[in-house]
PDB file of C-alpha atoms in Angstrom:
ATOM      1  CA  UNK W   1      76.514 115.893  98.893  1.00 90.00           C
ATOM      2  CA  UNK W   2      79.664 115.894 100.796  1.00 94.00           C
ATOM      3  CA  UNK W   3      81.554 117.371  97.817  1.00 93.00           C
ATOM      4  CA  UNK W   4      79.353 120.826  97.703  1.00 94.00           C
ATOM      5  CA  UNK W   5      79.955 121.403 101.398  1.00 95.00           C
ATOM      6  CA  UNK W   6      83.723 120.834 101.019  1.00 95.00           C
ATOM      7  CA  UNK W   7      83.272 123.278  98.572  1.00 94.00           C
ATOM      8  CA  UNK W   8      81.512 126.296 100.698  1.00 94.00           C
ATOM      9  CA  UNK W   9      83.663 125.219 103.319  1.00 97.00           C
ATOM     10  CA  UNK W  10      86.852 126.008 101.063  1.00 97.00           C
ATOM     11  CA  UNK W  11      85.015 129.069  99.492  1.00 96.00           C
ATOM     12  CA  UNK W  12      84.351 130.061 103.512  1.00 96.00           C
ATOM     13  CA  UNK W  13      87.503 129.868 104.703  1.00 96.00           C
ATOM     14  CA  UNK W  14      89.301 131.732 101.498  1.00 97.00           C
ATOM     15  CA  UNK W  15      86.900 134.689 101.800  1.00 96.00           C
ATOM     16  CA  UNK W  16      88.174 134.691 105.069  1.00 95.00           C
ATOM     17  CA  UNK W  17      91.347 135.368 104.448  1.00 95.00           C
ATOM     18  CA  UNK W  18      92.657 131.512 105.657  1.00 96.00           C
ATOM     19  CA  UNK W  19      96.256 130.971 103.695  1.00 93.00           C
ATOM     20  CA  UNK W  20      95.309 126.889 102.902  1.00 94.00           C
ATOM     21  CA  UNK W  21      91.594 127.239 102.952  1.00 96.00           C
ATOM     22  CA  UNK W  22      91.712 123.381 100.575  1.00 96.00           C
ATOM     23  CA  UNK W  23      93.749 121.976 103.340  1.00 96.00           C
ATOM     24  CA  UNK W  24      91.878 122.796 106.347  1.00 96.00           C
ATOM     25  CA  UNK W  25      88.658 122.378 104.853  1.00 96.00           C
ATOM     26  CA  UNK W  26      89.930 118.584 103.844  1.00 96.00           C
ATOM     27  CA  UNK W  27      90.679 118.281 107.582  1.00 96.00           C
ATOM     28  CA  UNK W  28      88.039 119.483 109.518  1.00 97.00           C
ATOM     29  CA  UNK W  29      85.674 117.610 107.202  1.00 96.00           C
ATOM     30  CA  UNK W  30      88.272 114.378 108.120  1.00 96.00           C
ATOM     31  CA  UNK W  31      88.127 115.308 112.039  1.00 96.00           C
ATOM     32  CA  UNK W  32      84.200 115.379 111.623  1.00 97.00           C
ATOM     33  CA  UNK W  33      83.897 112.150 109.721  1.00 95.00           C
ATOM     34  CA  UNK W  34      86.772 110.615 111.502  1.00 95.00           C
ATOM     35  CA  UNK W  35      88.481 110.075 108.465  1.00 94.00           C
ATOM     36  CA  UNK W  36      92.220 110.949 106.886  1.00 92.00           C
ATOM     37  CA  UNK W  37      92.801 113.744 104.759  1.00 92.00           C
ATOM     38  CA  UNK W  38      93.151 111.243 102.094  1.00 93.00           C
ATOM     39  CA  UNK W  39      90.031 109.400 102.877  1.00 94.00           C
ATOM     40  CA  UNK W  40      87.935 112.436 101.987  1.00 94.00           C
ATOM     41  CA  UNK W  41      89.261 113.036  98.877  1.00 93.00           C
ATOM     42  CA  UNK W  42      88.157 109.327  98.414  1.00 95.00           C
ATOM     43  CA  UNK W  43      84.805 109.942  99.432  1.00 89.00           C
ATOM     44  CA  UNK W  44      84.959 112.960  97.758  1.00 91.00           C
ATOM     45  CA  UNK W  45      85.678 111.031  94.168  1.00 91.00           C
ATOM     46  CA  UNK W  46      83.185 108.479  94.918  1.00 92.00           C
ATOM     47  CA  UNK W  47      80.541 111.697  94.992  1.00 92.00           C
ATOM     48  CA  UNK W  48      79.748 110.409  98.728  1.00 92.00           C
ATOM     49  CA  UNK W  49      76.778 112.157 101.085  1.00 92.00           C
ATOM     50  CA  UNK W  50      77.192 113.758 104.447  1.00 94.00           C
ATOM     51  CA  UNK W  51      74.322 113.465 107.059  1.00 94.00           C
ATOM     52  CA  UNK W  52      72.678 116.471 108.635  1.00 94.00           C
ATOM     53  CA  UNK W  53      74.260 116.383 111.506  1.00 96.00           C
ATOM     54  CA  UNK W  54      77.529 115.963 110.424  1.00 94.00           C
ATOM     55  CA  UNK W  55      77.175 119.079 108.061  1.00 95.00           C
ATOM     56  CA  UNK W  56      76.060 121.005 111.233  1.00 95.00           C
ATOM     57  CA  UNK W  57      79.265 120.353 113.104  1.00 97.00           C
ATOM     58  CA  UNK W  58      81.556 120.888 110.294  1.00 96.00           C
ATOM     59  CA  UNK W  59      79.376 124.350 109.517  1.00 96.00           C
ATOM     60  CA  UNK W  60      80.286 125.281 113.405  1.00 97.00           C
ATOM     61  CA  UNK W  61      83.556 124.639 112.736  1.00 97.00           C
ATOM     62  CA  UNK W  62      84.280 126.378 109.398  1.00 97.00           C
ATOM     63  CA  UNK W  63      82.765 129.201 111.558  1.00 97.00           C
ATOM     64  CA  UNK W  64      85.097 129.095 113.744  1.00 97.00           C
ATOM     65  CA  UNK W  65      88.056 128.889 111.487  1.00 96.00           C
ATOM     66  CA  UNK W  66      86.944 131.837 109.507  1.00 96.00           C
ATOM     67  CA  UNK W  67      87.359 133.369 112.151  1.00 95.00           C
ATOM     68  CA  UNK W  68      90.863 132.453 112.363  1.00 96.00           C
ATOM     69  CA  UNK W  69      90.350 130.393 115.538  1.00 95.00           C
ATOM     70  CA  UNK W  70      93.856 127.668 115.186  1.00 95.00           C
ATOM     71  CA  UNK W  71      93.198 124.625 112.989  1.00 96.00           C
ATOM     72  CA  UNK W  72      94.474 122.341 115.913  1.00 95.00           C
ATOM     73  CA  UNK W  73      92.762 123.703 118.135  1.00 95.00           C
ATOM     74  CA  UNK W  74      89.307 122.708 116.386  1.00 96.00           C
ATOM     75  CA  UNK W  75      90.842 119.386 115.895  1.00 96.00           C
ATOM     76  CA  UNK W  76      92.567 119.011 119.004  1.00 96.00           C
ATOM     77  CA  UNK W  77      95.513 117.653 118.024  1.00 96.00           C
ATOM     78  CA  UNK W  78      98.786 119.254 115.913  1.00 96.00           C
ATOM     79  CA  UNK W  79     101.253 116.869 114.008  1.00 95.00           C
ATOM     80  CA  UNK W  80     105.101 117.372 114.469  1.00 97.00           C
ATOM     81  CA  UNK W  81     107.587 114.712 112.684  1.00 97.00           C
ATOM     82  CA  UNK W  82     105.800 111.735 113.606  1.00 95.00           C
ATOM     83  CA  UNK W  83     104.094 112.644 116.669  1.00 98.00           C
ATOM     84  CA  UNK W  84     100.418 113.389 116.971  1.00 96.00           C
ATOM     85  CA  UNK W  85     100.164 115.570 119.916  1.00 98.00           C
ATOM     86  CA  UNK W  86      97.344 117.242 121.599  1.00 98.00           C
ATOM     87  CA  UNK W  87      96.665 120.567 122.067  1.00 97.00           C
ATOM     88  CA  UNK W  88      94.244 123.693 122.928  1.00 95.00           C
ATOM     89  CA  UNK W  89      93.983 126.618 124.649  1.00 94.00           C
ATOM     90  CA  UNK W  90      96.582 127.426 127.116  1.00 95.00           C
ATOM     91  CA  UNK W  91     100.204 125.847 125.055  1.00 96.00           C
ATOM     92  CA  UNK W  92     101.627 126.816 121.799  1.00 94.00           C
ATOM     93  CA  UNK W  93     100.894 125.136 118.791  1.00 95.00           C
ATOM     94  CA  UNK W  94     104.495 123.412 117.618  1.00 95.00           C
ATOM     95  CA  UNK W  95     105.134 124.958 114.063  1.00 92.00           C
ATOM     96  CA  UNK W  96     106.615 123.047 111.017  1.00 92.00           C
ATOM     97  CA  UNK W  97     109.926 125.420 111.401  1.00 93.00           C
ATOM     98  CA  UNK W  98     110.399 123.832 114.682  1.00 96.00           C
ATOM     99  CA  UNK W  99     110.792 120.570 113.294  1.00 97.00           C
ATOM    100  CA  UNK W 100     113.906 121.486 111.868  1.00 96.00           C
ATOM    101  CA  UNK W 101     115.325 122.678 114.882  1.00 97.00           C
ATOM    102  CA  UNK W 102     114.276 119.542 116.933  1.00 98.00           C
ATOM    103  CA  UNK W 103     116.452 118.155 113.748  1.00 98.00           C
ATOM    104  CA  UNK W 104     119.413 119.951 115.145  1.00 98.00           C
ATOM    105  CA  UNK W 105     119.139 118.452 118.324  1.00 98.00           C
ATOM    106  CA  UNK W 106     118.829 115.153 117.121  1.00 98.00           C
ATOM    107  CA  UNK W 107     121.876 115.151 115.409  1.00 98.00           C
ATOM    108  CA  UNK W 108     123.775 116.577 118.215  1.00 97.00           C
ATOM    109  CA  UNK W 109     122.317 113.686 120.751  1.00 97.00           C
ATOM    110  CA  UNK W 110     123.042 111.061 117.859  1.00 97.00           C
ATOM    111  CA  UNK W 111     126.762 112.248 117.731  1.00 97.00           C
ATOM    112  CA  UNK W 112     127.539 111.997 121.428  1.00 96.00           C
ATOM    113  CA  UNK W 113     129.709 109.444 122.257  1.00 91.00           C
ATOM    114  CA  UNK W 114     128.406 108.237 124.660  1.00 94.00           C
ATOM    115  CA  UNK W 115     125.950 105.033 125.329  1.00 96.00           C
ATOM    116  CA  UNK W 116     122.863 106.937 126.940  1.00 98.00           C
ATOM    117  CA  UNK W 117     123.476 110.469 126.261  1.00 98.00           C
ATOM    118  CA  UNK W 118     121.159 113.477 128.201  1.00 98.00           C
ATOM    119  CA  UNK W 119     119.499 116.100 126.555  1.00 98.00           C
ATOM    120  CA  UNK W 120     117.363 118.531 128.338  1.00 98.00           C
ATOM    121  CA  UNK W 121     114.156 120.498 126.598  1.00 98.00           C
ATOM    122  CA  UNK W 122     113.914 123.863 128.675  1.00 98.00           C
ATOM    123  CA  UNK W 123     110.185 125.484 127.926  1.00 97.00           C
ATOM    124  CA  UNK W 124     108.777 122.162 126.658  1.00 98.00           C
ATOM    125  CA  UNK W 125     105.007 123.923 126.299  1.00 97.00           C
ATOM    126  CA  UNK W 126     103.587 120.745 124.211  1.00 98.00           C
ATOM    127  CA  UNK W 127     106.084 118.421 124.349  1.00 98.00           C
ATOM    128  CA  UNK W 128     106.997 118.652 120.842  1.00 98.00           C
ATOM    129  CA  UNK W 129     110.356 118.570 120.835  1.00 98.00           C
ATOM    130  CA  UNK W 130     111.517 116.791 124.178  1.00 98.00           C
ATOM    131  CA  UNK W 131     109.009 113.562 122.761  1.00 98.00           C
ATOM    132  CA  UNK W 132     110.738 114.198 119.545  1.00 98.00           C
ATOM    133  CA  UNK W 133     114.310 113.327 120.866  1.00 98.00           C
ATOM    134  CA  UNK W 134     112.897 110.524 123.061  1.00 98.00           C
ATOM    135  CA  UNK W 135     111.419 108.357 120.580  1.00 98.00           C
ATOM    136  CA  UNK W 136     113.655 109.306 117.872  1.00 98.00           C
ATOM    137  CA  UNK W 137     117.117 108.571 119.439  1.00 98.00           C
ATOM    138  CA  UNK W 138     115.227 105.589 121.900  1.00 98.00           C
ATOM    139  CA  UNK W 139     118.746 105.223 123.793  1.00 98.00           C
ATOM    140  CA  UNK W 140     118.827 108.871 124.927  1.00 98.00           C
ATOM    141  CA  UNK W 141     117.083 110.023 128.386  1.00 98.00           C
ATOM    142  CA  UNK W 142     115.643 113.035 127.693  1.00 98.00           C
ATOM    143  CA  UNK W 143     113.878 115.686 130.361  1.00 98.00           C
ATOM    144  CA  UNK W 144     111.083 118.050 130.016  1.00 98.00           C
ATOM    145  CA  UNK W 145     110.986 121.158 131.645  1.00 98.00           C
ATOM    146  CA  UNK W 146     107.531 123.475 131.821  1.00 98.00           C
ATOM    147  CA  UNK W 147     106.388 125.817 134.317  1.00 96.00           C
ATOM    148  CA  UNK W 148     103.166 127.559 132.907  1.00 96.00           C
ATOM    149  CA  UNK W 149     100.234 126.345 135.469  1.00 97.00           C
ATOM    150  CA  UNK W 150      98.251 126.223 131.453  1.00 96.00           C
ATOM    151  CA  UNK W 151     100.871 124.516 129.348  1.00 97.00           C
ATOM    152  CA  UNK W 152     101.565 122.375 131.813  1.00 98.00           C
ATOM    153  CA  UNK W 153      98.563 119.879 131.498  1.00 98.00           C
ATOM    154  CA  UNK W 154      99.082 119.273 127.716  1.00 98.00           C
ATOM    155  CA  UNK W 155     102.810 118.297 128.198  1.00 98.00           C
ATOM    156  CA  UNK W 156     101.677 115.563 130.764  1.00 98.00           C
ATOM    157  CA  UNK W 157      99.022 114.965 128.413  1.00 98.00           C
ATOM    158  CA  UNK W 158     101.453 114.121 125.823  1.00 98.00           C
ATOM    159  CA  UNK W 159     103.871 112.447 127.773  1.00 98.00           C
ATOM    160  CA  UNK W 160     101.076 110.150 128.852  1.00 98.00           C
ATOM    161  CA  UNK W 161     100.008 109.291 125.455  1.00 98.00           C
ATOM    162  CA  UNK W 162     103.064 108.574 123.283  1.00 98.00           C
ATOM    163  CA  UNK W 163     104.702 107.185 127.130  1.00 98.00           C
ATOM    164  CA  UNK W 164     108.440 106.708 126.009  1.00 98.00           C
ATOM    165  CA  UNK W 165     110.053 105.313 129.003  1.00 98.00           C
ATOM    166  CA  UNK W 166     113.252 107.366 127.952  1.00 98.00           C
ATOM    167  CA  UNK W 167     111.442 110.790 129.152  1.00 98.00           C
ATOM    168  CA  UNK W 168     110.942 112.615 132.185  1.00 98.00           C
ATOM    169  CA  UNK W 169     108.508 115.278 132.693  1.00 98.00           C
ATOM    170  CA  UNK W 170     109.080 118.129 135.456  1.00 98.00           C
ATOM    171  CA  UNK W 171     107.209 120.996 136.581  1.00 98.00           C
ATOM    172  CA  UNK W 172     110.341 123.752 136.878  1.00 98.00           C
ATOM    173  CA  UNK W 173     111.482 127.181 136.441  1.00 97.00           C
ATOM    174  CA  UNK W 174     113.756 126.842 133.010  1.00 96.00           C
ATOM    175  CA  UNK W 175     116.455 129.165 135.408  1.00 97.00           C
ATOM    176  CA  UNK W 176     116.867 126.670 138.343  1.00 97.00           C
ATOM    177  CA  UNK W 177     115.550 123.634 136.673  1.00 97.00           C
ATOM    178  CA  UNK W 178     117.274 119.875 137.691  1.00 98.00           C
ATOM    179  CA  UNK W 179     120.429 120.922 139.409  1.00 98.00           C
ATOM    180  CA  UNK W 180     121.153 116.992 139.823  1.00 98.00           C
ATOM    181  CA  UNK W 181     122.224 117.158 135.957  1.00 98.00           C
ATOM    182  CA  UNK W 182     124.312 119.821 136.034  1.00 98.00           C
ATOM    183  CA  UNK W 183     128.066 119.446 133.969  1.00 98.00           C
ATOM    184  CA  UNK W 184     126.237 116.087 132.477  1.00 98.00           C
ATOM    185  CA  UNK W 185     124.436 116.524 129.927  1.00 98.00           C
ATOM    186  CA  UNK W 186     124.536 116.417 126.156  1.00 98.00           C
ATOM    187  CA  UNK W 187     122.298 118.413 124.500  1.00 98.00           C
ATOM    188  CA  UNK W 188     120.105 121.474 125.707  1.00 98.00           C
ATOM    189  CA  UNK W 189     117.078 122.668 123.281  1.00 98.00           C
ATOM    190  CA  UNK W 190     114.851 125.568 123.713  1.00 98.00           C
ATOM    191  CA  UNK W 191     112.128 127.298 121.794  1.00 97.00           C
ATOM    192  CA  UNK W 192     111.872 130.030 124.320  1.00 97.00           C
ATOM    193  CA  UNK W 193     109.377 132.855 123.944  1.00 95.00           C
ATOM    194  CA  UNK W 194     110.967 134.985 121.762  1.00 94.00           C
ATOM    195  CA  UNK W 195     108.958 138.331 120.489  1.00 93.00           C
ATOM    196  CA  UNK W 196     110.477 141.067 121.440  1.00 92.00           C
ATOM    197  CA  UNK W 197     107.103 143.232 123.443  1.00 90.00           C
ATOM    198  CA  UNK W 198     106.737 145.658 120.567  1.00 86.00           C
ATOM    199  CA  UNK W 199     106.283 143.756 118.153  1.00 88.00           C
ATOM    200  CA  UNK W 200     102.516 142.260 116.902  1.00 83.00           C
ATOM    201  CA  UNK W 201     102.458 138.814 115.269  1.00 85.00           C
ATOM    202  CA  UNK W 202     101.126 138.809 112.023  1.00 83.00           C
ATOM    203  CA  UNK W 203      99.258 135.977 111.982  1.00 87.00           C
ATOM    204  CA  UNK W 204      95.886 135.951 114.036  1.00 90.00           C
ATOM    205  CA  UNK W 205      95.923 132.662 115.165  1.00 89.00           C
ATOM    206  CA  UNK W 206      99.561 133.456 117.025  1.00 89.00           C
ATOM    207  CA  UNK W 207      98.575 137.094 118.247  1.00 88.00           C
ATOM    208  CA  UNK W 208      94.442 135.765 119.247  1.00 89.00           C
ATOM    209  CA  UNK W 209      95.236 132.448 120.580  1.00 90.00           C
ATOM    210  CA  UNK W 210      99.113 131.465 121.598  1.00 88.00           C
ATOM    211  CA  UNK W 211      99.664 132.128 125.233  1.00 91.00           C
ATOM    212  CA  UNK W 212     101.626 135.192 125.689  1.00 90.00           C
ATOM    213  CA  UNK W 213     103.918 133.731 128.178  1.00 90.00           C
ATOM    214  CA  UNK W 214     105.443 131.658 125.209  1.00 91.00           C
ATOM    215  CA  UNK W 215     105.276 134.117 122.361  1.00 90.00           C
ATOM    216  CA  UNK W 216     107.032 137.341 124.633  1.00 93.00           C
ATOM    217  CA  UNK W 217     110.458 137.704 125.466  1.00 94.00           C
ATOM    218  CA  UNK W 218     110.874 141.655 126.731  1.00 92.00           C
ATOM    219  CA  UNK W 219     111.412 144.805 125.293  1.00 94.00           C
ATOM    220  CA  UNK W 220     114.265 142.934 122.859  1.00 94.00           C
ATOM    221  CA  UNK W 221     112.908 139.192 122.880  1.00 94.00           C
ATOM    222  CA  UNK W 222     115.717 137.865 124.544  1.00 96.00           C
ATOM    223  CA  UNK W 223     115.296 137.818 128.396  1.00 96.00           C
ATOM    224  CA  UNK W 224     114.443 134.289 128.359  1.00 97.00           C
ATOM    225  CA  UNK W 225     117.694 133.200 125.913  1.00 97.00           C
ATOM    226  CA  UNK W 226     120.039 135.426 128.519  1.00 97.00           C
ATOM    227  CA  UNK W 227     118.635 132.686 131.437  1.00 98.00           C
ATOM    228  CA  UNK W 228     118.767 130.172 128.908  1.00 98.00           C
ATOM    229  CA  UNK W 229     122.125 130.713 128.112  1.00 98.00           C
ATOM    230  CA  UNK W 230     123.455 130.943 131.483  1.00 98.00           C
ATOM    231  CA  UNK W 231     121.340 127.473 132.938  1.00 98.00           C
ATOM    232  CA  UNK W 232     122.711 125.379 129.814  1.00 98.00           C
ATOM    233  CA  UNK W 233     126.372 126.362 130.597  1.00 98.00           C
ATOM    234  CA  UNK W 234     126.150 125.045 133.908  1.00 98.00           C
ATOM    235  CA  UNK W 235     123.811 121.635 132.539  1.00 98.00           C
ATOM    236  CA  UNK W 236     126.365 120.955 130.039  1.00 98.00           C
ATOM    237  CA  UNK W 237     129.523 118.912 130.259  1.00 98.00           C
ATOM    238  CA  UNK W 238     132.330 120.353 127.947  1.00 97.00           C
ATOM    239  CA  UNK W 239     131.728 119.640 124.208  1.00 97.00           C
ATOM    240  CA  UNK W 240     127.871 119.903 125.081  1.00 98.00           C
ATOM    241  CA  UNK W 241     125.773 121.424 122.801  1.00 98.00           C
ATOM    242  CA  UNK W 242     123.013 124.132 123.106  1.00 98.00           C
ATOM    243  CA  UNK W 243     119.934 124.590 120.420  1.00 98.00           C
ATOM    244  CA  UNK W 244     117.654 127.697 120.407  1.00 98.00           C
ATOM    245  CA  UNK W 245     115.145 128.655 118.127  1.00 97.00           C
ATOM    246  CA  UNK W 246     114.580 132.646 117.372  1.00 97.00           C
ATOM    247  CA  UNK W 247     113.224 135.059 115.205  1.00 92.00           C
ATOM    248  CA  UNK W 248     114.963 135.693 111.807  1.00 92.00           C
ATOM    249  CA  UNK W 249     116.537 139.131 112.936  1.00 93.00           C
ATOM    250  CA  UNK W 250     118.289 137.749 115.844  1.00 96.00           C
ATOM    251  CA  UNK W 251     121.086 136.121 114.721  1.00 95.00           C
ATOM    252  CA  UNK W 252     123.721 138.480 115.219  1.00 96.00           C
ATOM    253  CA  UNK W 253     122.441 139.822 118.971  1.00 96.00           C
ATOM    254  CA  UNK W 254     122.499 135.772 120.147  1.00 97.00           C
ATOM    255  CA  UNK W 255     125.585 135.574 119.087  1.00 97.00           C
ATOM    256  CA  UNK W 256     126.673 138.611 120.731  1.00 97.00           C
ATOM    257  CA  UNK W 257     125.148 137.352 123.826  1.00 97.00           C
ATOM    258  CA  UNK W 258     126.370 133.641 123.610  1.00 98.00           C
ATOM    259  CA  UNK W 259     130.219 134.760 122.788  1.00 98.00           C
ATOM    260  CA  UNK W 260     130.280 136.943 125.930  1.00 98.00           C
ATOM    261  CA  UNK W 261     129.192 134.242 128.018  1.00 98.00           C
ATOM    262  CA  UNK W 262     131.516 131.854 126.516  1.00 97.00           C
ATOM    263  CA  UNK W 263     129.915 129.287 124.114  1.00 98.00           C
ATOM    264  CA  UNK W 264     132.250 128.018 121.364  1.00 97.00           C
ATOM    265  CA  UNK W 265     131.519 127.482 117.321  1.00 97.00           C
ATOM    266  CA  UNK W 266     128.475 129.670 117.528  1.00 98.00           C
ATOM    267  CA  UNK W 267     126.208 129.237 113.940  1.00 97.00           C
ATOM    268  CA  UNK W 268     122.903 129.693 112.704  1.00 96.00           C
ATOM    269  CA  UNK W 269     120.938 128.117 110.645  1.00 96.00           C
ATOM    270  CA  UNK W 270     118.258 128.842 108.738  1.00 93.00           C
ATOM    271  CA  UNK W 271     114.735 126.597 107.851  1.00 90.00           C
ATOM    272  CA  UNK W 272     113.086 126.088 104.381  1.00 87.00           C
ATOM    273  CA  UNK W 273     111.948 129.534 104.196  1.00 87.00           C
ATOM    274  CA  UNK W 274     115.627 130.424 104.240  1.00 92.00           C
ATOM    275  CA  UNK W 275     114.811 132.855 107.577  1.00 91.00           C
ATOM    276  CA  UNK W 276     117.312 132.495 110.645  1.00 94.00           C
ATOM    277  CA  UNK W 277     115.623 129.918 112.595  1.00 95.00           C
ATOM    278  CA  UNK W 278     118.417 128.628 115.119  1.00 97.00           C
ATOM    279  CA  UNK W 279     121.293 129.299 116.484  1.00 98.00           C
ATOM    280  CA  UNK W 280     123.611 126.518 117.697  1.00 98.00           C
ATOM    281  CA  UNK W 281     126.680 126.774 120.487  1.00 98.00           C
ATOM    282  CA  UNK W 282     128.999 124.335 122.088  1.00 98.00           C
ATOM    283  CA  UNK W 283     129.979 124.545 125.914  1.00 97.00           C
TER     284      UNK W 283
END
């Protein structure tokens, strides 16, 4: 019965070490049998069977999981606020803190006065949060920047599927990236790589399978926010605003870095773990 392999599956993935072992069981039993995680716990009430084949697959992929191999990645998909985006080896998986900080840029892009204001995702890897602004705050026109020859691929990828006629994609170095907007635009969001070289993510599924390109920023983490800083300042008109995401111990060093390059009401904000998530500027 389909309710005794849920079961090993969850047993499976807990012995493993897997921090929601109920959850992704639920799913990759629901990406197997095509179904929502809601619609197995229906079948799972109504004491329903699971074919041979089915079982097979969903054994392979417990497997896999156990051995910490990213949930999405099995699946082939990751959510993010109301997107549904695809994803695999090669891009980063978006993360539920970076919803909040897509947040931050929504409400920056939503309080510009003006009629189509431009915001500007530098290091869009998925898409996440550039498609996030687009359909979100429909009047905005929103770019996409990615350079990674692996990333790359899935951000088209996305772009394709969720096609909001409000976005443009581009294949750019975040450093040099569309000098036709400089001094015009509204908003500038980043989740640059940010790991400072020394350090080793905790979680397996980061340190095995993210790309290293968007997890490492040098010896202190922060090459990529000194370009970043210095390319939004000149995108930017005056009163623009500039969203980064970073690790929770490096608050007070972006700040250092954004005040001696000139950005204005500098704050952080933290995400429902209550860890420094962001740091916001104005130009």
């Amino acid at each position: 019965m389909l309710r005794g392999v849920r079961d090993d599956a969850v047993a499976r993935l807990a012995a493993a070490g897997v921090p929601d072992p109920e959850v992704d069981a639920d799913l990759l039993v629901g990406h197997v049998l095509g179904l929502s995680r809601g619609g197995v716990q229906a079948k799972l009430v109504m004491g329903a069977e699971i074919g041979a084949t089915d079982a097979a697959t969903l054994g392979r992929l417990v497997e896999r999981r156990a051995h910490r191999e990213p949930l999405q990645h099995l699946t082939g998909r990751a959510a993010f606020r109301s997107l549904d985006l695809a994803v695999g080896p090669g891009v980063f998986v978006p993360r539920p803190e970076t919803e909040e900080v897509a947040q931050l840029a929504i409400d920056s892009l939503r309080a510009a006065a003006e009629p189509e204001p431009i915001a500007v995702d530098l290091g869009s890897g998925s898409g996440a949060i550039a498609l996030a602004l687009a359909t979100e705050v429909p009047y905005a026109r929103v770019w996409a920047v990615e350079n990674s020859p692996e990333a790359f691929p899935w951000t088209r990828r996305n772009v394709d599927e969720v096609a909001a006629p409000n976005l443009e994609l581009v294949f750019a170095d975040l450093a040099t990236a569309l000098p036709e907007l400089d001094g015009l635009v509204a908003v500038v969001v980043s989740n640059p790589p940010y790991v400072p070289l020394a350090e080793m993510p905790a979680d397996p599924e980061v340190r095995m399978y993210d790309p290293e390109r968007a997890l490492y920023g040098g010896v202190d983490g922060l090459d990529v926010v000194r370009v970043l800083s210095r390319r939004a300042l000149a995108l930017l008109r005056p009163g623009g605003a500039l969203v980064i995401e970073h690790g929770e111990r490096q608050s007070t060093e972006i700040s250092e870095l954004l005040a001696a390059d000139g950005w204005r009401a500098i704050s952080h904000h933290r995400d429902l773990t209550t860890r420094d998530r962001a740091t916001t500027a104005v130009r």
